[in-house]
Coordinates of C-alpha atoms in Angstrom, one line a residue:
X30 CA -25.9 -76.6 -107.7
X31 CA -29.7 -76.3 -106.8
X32 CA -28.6 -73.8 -104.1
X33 CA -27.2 -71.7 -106.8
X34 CA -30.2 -72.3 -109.7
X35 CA -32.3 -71.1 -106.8
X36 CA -30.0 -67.7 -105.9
X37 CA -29.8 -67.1 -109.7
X38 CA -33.6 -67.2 -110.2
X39 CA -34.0 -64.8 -107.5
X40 CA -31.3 -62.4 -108.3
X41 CA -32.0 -62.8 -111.9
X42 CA -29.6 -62.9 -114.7
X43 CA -26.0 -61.4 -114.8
X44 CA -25.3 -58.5 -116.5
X45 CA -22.2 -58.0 -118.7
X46 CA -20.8 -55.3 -118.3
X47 CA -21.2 -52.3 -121.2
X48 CA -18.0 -51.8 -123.4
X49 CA -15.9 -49.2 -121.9
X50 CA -15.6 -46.8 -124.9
X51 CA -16.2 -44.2 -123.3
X52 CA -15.8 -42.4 -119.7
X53 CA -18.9 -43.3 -117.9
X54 CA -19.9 -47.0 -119.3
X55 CA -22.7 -48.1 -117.0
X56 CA -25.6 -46.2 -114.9
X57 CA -25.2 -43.8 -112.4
X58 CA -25.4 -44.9 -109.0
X59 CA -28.7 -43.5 -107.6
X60 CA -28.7 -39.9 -105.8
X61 CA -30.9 -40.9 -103.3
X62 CA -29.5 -40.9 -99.5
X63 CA -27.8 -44.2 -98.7
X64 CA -30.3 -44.5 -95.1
X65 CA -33.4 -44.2 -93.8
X66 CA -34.2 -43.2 -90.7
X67 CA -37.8 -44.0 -89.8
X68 CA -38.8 -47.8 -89.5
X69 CA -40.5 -49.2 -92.6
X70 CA -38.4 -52.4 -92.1
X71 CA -40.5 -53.0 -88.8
X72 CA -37.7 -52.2 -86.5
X73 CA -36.7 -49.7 -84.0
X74 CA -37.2 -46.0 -86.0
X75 CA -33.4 -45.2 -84.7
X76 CA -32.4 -47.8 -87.0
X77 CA -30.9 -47.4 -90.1
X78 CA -31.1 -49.5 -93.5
X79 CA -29.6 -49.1 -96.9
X80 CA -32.1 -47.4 -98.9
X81 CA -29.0 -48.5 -102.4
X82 CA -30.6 -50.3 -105.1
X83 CA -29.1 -52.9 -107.5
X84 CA -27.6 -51.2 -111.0
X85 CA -27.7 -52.8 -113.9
X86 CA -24.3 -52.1 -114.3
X87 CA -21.5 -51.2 -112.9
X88 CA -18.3 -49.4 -113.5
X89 CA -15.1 -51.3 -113.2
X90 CA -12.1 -50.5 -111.5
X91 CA -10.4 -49.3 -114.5
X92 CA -13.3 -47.3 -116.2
X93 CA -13.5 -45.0 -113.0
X94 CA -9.4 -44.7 -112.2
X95 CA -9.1 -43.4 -116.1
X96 CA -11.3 -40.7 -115.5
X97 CA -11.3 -39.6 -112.2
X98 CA -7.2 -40.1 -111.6
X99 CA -4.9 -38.1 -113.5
X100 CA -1.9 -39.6 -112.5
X101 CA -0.8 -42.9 -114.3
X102 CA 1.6 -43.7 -111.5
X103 CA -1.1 -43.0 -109.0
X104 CA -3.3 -45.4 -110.7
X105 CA -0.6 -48.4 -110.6
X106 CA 0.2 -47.7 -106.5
X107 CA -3.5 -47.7 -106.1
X108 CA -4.0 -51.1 -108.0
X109 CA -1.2 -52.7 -106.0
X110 CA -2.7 -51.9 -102.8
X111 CA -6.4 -53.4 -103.8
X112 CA -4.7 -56.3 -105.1
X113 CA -3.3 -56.6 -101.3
X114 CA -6.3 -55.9 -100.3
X115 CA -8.0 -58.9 -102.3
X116 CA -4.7 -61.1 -101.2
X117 CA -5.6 -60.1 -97.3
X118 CA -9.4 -61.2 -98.2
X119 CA -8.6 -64.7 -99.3
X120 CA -6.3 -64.8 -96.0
X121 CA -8.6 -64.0 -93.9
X122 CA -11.1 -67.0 -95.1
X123 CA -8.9 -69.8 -94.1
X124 CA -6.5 -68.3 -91.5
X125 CA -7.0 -69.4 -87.8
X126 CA -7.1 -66.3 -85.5
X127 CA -4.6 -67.6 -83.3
X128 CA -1.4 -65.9 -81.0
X129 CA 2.1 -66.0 -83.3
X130 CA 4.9 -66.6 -80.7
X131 CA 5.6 -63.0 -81.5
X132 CA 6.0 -59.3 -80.3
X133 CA 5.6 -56.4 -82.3
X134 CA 7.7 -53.3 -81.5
X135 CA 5.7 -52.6 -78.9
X136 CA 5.5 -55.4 -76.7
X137 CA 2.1 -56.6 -77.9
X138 CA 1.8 -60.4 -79.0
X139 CA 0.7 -60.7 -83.3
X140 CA -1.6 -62.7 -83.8
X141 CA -1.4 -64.7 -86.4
X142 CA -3.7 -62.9 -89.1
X143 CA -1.5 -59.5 -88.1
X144 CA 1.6 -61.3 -89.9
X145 CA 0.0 -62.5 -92.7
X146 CA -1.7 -59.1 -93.2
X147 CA 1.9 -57.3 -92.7
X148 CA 4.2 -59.8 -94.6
X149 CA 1.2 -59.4 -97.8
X150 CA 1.5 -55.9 -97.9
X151 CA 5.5 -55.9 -97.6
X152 CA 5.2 -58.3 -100.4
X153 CA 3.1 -56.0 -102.2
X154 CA 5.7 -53.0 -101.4
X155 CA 8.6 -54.4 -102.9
X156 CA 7.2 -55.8 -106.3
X157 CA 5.9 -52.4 -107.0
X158 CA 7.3 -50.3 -109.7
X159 CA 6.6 -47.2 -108.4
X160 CA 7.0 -47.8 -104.0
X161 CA 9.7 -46.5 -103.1
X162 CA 9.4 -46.7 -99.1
X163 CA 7.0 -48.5 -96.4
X164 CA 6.6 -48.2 -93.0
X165 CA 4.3 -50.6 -91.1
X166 CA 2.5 -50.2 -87.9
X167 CA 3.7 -53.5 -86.9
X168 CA 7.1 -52.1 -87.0
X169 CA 7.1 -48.3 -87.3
X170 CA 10.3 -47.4 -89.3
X171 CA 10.3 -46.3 -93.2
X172 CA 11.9 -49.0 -94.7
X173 CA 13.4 -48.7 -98.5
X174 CA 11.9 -51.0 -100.9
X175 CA 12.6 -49.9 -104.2
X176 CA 15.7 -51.9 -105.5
X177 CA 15.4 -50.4 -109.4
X178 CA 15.5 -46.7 -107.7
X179 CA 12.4 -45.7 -109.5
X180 CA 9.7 -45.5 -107.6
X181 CA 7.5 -42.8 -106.2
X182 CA 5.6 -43.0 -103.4
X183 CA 6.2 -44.0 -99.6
X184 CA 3.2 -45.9 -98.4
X185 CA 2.1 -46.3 -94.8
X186 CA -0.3 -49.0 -93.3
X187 CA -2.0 -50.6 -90.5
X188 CA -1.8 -53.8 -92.4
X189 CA -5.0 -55.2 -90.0
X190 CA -6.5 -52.6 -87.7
X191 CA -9.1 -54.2 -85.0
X192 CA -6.7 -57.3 -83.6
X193 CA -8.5 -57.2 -80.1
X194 CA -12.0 -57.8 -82.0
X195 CA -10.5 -60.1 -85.0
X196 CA -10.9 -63.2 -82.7
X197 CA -15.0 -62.8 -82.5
X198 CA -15.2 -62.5 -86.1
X199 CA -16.4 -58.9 -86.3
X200 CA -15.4 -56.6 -89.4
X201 CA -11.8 -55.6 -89.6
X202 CA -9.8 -53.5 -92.2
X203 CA -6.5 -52.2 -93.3
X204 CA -5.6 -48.6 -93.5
X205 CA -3.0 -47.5 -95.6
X206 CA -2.1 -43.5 -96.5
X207 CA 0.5 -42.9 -99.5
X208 CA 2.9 -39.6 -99.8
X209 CA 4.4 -38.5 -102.7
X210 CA 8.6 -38.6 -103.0
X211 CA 8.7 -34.9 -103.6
X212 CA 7.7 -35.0 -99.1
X213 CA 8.0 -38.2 -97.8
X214 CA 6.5 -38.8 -94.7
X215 CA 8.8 -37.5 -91.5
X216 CA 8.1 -33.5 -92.2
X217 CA 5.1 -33.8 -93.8
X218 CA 1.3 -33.6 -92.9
X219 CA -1.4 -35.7 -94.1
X220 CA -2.5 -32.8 -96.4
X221 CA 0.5 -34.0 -98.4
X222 CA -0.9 -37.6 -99.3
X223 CA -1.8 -38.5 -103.1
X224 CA -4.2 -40.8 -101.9
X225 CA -5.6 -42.7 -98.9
X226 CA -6.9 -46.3 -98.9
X227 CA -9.2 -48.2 -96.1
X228 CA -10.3 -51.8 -96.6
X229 CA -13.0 -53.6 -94.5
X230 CA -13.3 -56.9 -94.5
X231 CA -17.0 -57.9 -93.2
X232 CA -19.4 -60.4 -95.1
X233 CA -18.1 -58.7 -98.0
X234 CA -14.3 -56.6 -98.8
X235 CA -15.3 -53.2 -99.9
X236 CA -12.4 -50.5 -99.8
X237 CA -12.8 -46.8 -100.1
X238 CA -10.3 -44.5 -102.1
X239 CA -9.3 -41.1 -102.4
X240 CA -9.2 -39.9 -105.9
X241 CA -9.1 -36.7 -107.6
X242 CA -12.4 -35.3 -107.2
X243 CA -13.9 -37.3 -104.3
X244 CA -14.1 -40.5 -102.5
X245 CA -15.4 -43.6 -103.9
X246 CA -16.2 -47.3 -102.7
X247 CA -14.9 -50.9 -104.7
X248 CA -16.6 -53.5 -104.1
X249 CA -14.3 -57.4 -104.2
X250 CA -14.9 -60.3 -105.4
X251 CA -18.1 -60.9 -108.4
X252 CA -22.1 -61.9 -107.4
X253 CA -24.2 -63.2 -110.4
X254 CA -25.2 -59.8 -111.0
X255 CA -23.5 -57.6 -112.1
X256 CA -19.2 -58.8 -112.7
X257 CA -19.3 -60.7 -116.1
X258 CA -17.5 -59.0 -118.7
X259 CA -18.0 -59.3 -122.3
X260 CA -15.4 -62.1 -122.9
X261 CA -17.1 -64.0 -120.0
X262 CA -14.0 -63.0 -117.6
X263 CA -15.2 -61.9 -114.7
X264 CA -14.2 -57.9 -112.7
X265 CA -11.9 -58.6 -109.8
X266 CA -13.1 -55.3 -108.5
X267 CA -16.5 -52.8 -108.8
X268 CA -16.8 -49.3 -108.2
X269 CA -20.0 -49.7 -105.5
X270 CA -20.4 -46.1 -104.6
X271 CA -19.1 -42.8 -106.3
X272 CA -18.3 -39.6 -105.1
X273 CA -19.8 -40.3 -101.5
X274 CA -21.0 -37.5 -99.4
X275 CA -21.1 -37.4 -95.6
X276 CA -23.8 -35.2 -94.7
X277 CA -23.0 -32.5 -92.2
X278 CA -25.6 -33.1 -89.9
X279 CA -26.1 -37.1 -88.2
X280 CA -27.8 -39.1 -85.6
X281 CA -25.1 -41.5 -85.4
X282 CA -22.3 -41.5 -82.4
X283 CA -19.4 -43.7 -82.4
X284 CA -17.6 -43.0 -78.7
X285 CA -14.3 -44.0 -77.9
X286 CA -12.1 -43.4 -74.6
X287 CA -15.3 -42.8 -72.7
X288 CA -13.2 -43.3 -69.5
X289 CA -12.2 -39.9 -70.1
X290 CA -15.5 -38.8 -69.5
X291 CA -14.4 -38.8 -65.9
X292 CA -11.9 -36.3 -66.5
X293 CA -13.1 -34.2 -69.6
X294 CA -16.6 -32.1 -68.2
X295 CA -16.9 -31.6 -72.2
X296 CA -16.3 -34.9 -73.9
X297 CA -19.2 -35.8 -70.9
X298 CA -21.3 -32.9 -71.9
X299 CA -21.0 -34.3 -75.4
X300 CA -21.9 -38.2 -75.1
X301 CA -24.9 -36.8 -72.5
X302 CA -26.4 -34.7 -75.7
X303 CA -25.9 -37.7 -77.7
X304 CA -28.4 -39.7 -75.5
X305 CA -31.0 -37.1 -74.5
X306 CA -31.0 -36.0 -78.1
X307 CA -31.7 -39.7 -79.0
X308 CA -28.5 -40.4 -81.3
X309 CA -28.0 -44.2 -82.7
X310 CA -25.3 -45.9 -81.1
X311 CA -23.1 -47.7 -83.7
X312 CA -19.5 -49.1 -81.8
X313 CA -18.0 -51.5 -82.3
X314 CA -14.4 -50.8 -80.6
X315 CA -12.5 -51.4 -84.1
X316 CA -11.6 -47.8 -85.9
X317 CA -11.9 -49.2 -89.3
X318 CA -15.9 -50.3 -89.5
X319 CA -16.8 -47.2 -86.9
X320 CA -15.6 -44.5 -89.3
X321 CA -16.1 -46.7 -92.6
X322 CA -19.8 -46.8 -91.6
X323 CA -20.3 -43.0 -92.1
X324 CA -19.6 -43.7 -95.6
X325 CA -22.2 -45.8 -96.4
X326 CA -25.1 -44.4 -94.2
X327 CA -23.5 -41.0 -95.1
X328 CA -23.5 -39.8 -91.8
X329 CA -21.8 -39.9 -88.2
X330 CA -19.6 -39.0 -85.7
X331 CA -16.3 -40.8 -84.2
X332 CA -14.5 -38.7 -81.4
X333 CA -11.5 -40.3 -79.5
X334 CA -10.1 -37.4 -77.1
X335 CA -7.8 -37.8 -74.7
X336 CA -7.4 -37.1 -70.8
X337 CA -4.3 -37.0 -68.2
X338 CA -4.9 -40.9 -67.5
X339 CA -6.1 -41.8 -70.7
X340 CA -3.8 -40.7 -73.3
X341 CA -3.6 -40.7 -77.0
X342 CA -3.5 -44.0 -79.3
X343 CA -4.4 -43.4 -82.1
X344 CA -1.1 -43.1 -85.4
X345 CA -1.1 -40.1 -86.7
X346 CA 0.4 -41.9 -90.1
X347 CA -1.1 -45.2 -89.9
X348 CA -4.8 -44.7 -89.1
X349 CA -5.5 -40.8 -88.2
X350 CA -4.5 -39.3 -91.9
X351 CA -5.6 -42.0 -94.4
X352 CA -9.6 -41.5 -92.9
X353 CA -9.2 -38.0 -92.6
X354 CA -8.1 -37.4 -96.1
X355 CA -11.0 -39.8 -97.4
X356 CA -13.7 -38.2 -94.6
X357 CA -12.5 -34.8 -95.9
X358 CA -12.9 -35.7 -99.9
X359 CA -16.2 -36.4 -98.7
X360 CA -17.4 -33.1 -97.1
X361 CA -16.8 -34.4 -93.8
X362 CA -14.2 -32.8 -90.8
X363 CA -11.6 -33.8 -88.5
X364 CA -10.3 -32.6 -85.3
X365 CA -6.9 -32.9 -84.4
X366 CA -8.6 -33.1 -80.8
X367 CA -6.2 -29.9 -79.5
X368 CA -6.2 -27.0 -81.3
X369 CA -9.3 -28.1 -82.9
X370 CA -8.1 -27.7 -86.5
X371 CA -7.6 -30.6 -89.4
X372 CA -5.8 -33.5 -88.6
X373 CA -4.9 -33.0 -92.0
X374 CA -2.9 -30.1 -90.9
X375 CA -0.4 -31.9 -87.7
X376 CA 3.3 -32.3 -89.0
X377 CA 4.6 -35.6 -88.7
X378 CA 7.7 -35.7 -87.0
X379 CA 8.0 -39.4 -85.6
X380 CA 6.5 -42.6 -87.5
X381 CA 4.6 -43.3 -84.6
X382 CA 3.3 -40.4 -83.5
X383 CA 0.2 -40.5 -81.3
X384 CA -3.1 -38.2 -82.2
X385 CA -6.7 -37.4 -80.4
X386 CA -9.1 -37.3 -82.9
X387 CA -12.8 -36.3 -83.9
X388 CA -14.0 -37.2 -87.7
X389 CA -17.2 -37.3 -89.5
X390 CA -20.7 -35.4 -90.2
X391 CA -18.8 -31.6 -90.6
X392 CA -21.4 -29.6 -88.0
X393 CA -21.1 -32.2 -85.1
X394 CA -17.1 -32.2 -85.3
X395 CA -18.1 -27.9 -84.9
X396 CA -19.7 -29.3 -81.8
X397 CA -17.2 -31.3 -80.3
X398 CA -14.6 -28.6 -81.1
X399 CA -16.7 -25.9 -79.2
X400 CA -17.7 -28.1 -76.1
X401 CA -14.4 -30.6 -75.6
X402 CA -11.7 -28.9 -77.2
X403 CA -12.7 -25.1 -76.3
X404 CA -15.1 -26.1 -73.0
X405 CA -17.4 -24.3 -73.7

């Protein structure tokens, strides 16, 4: 109890949230970049801190899906998934990270997090009024749900992406991309989803979210200030950041598959210019927090091309799509890592079809287009 007299005299007091009578009830979140580059903190000057200050309010989850989602039957799919998302949370805090006894579809052991993750999200799937399908990538193969014959939407997931780094405690997430009825998803390209989700799980769960005029970050789970509501009930879920922009310049690299360095002269080229030209490297080896990171320092690049003995792993559906979608609303780019156009743009024709890819700050994905996809 003194612990948390002390916190509270330092954070201050909460703040209730304003009455949501109209559409914007709280402050606007400041227009300021999200990072600094240059060391005031007393570190290294190619680090890079938050520069986001505290509001005095902020929006709830409801406030912002009225006004920047048109779609009522959007809004409901997109409250079901972050109420996985918070289920997966409280998971995470008490589950041992240990091996389940089983296989996936493709050989590789669960662990025992993956199933929880998976079986929450099924769960999730089939209470739903408006899911109509779900494929996992656990077990790639569109699955009917919808038992009233009602619902709208196919939903795709990777219900815990970064399993090989789970075990260390290191920030993990779940990706999920949603498709309307009228396409599906065998036939259709990611261009085609509503919306796109990506949870992180880290000190804190913050998931990003594709709506109607840009992507924008929720924040899980109330601190003292800022989640008490009028009636003393407290927000399940804040809107953290709106409308983020990724810049279309960085500093930041996040390479994967450098083995095929060895046999791509470009992608070599490329991760040479990254370290004469004095880039900050941020890898971690788990997709979810090396693309979610470009959200909130609003910059950076992730490139995962492939090569005759190292070939593509990345799902198309599962993990490929959903970030593109949300790095696109954002002003980013994505390389399908071939042609060099969208990976918004690649048909999918199997669940789990395999992808290169390059996403993030929109001029460096121009570069890795021109130097590993063309050779130049």
């Amino acid at each position: 109890m003194k612990l948390l007299l002390a916190l509270a005299s330092l954070v201050g007091s909460a703040v209730a949230f304003a009455p949501s009578n109209i559409a914007r009830t709280s402050v606007a979140v400041p227009t300021e970049s999200a990072t600094q580059l240059y060391g005031e903190y007393g570190a290294s000057s190619t680090s890079f801190y938050t520069t986001t200050e505290k509001q005095e309010t902020y929006d709830s989850l409801d406030d912002v899906l009225t006004t920047k989602c048109a779609d009522e039957k959007l809004r409901v799919v997109i409250k079901d998934m972050l109420d996985a998302c918070a289920d997966i949370t409280e998971a995470l805090r008490v589950a041992l990270v240990t091996v389940e006894g089983s296989e996936n579809t493709f050989g590789d052991a669960q662990l025992s997090v993956d199933v929880i993750a998976d079986e929450l999200m099924w769960e999730t799937c089939k209470n739903s009024a408006v899911i109509r399908e779900g494929a996992s990538e656990e077990d790639p193969e569109v699955r009917n749900t919808d038992t009233d014959g009602e619902g709208e939407y196919t939903v795709c997931w990777d219900p815990l992406d970064g399993s090989s780094i789970v075990d260390n405690n290191w920030a993990v997430g779940t990706i999920v991309g949603i498709w309307p009825k009228s396409t599906g998803l065998i036939g259709a390209t990611g261009r085609d989803q509503v919306t796109s989700l990506v949870a992180i799980y880290g000190p804190r769960t913050t998931v990003l979210v594709a709506l109607d005029d840009g992507t924008y970050e929720f924040s899980y789970g109330c601190t003292p200030e800022g989640c008490q509501l009028p009636d003393g009930s407290w927000e399940p879920w804040i809107c953290s950041r709106h409308k983020v922009e990724i810049s279309p310049d960085c500093k930041i690299f996040s390479p994967a598959n450098l083995r095929a360095c060895q046999e791509v002269p470009g992608y070599k080229k490329l991760v040479d210019h990254y370290m004469t030209e004095r880039y900050t490297l941020r890898y971690s080896g788990g997709l979810v927090p090396d693309i979610y990171q470009q959200f909130t320092k609003t910059q950076g690049i992730f490139s995962n091309p492939t090569s005759p003995s190292s070939p593509a792993k990345l799902r198309l559906a599962f993990e490929a799509a959903p970030f593109a979608l949300l790095v696109e609303k954002a002003g980013g780019k994505s390389s399908d890592g071939v042609t060099g156009g969208s990976i918004l743009d690649v048909q999918i024709n199997t669940v789990d079809q395999r992808t290169a890819l390059c996403i993030g700050s929109a001029n460096e994905v121009d570069r890795f287009n021109s130097w590993v996809v063309n050779e130049e």
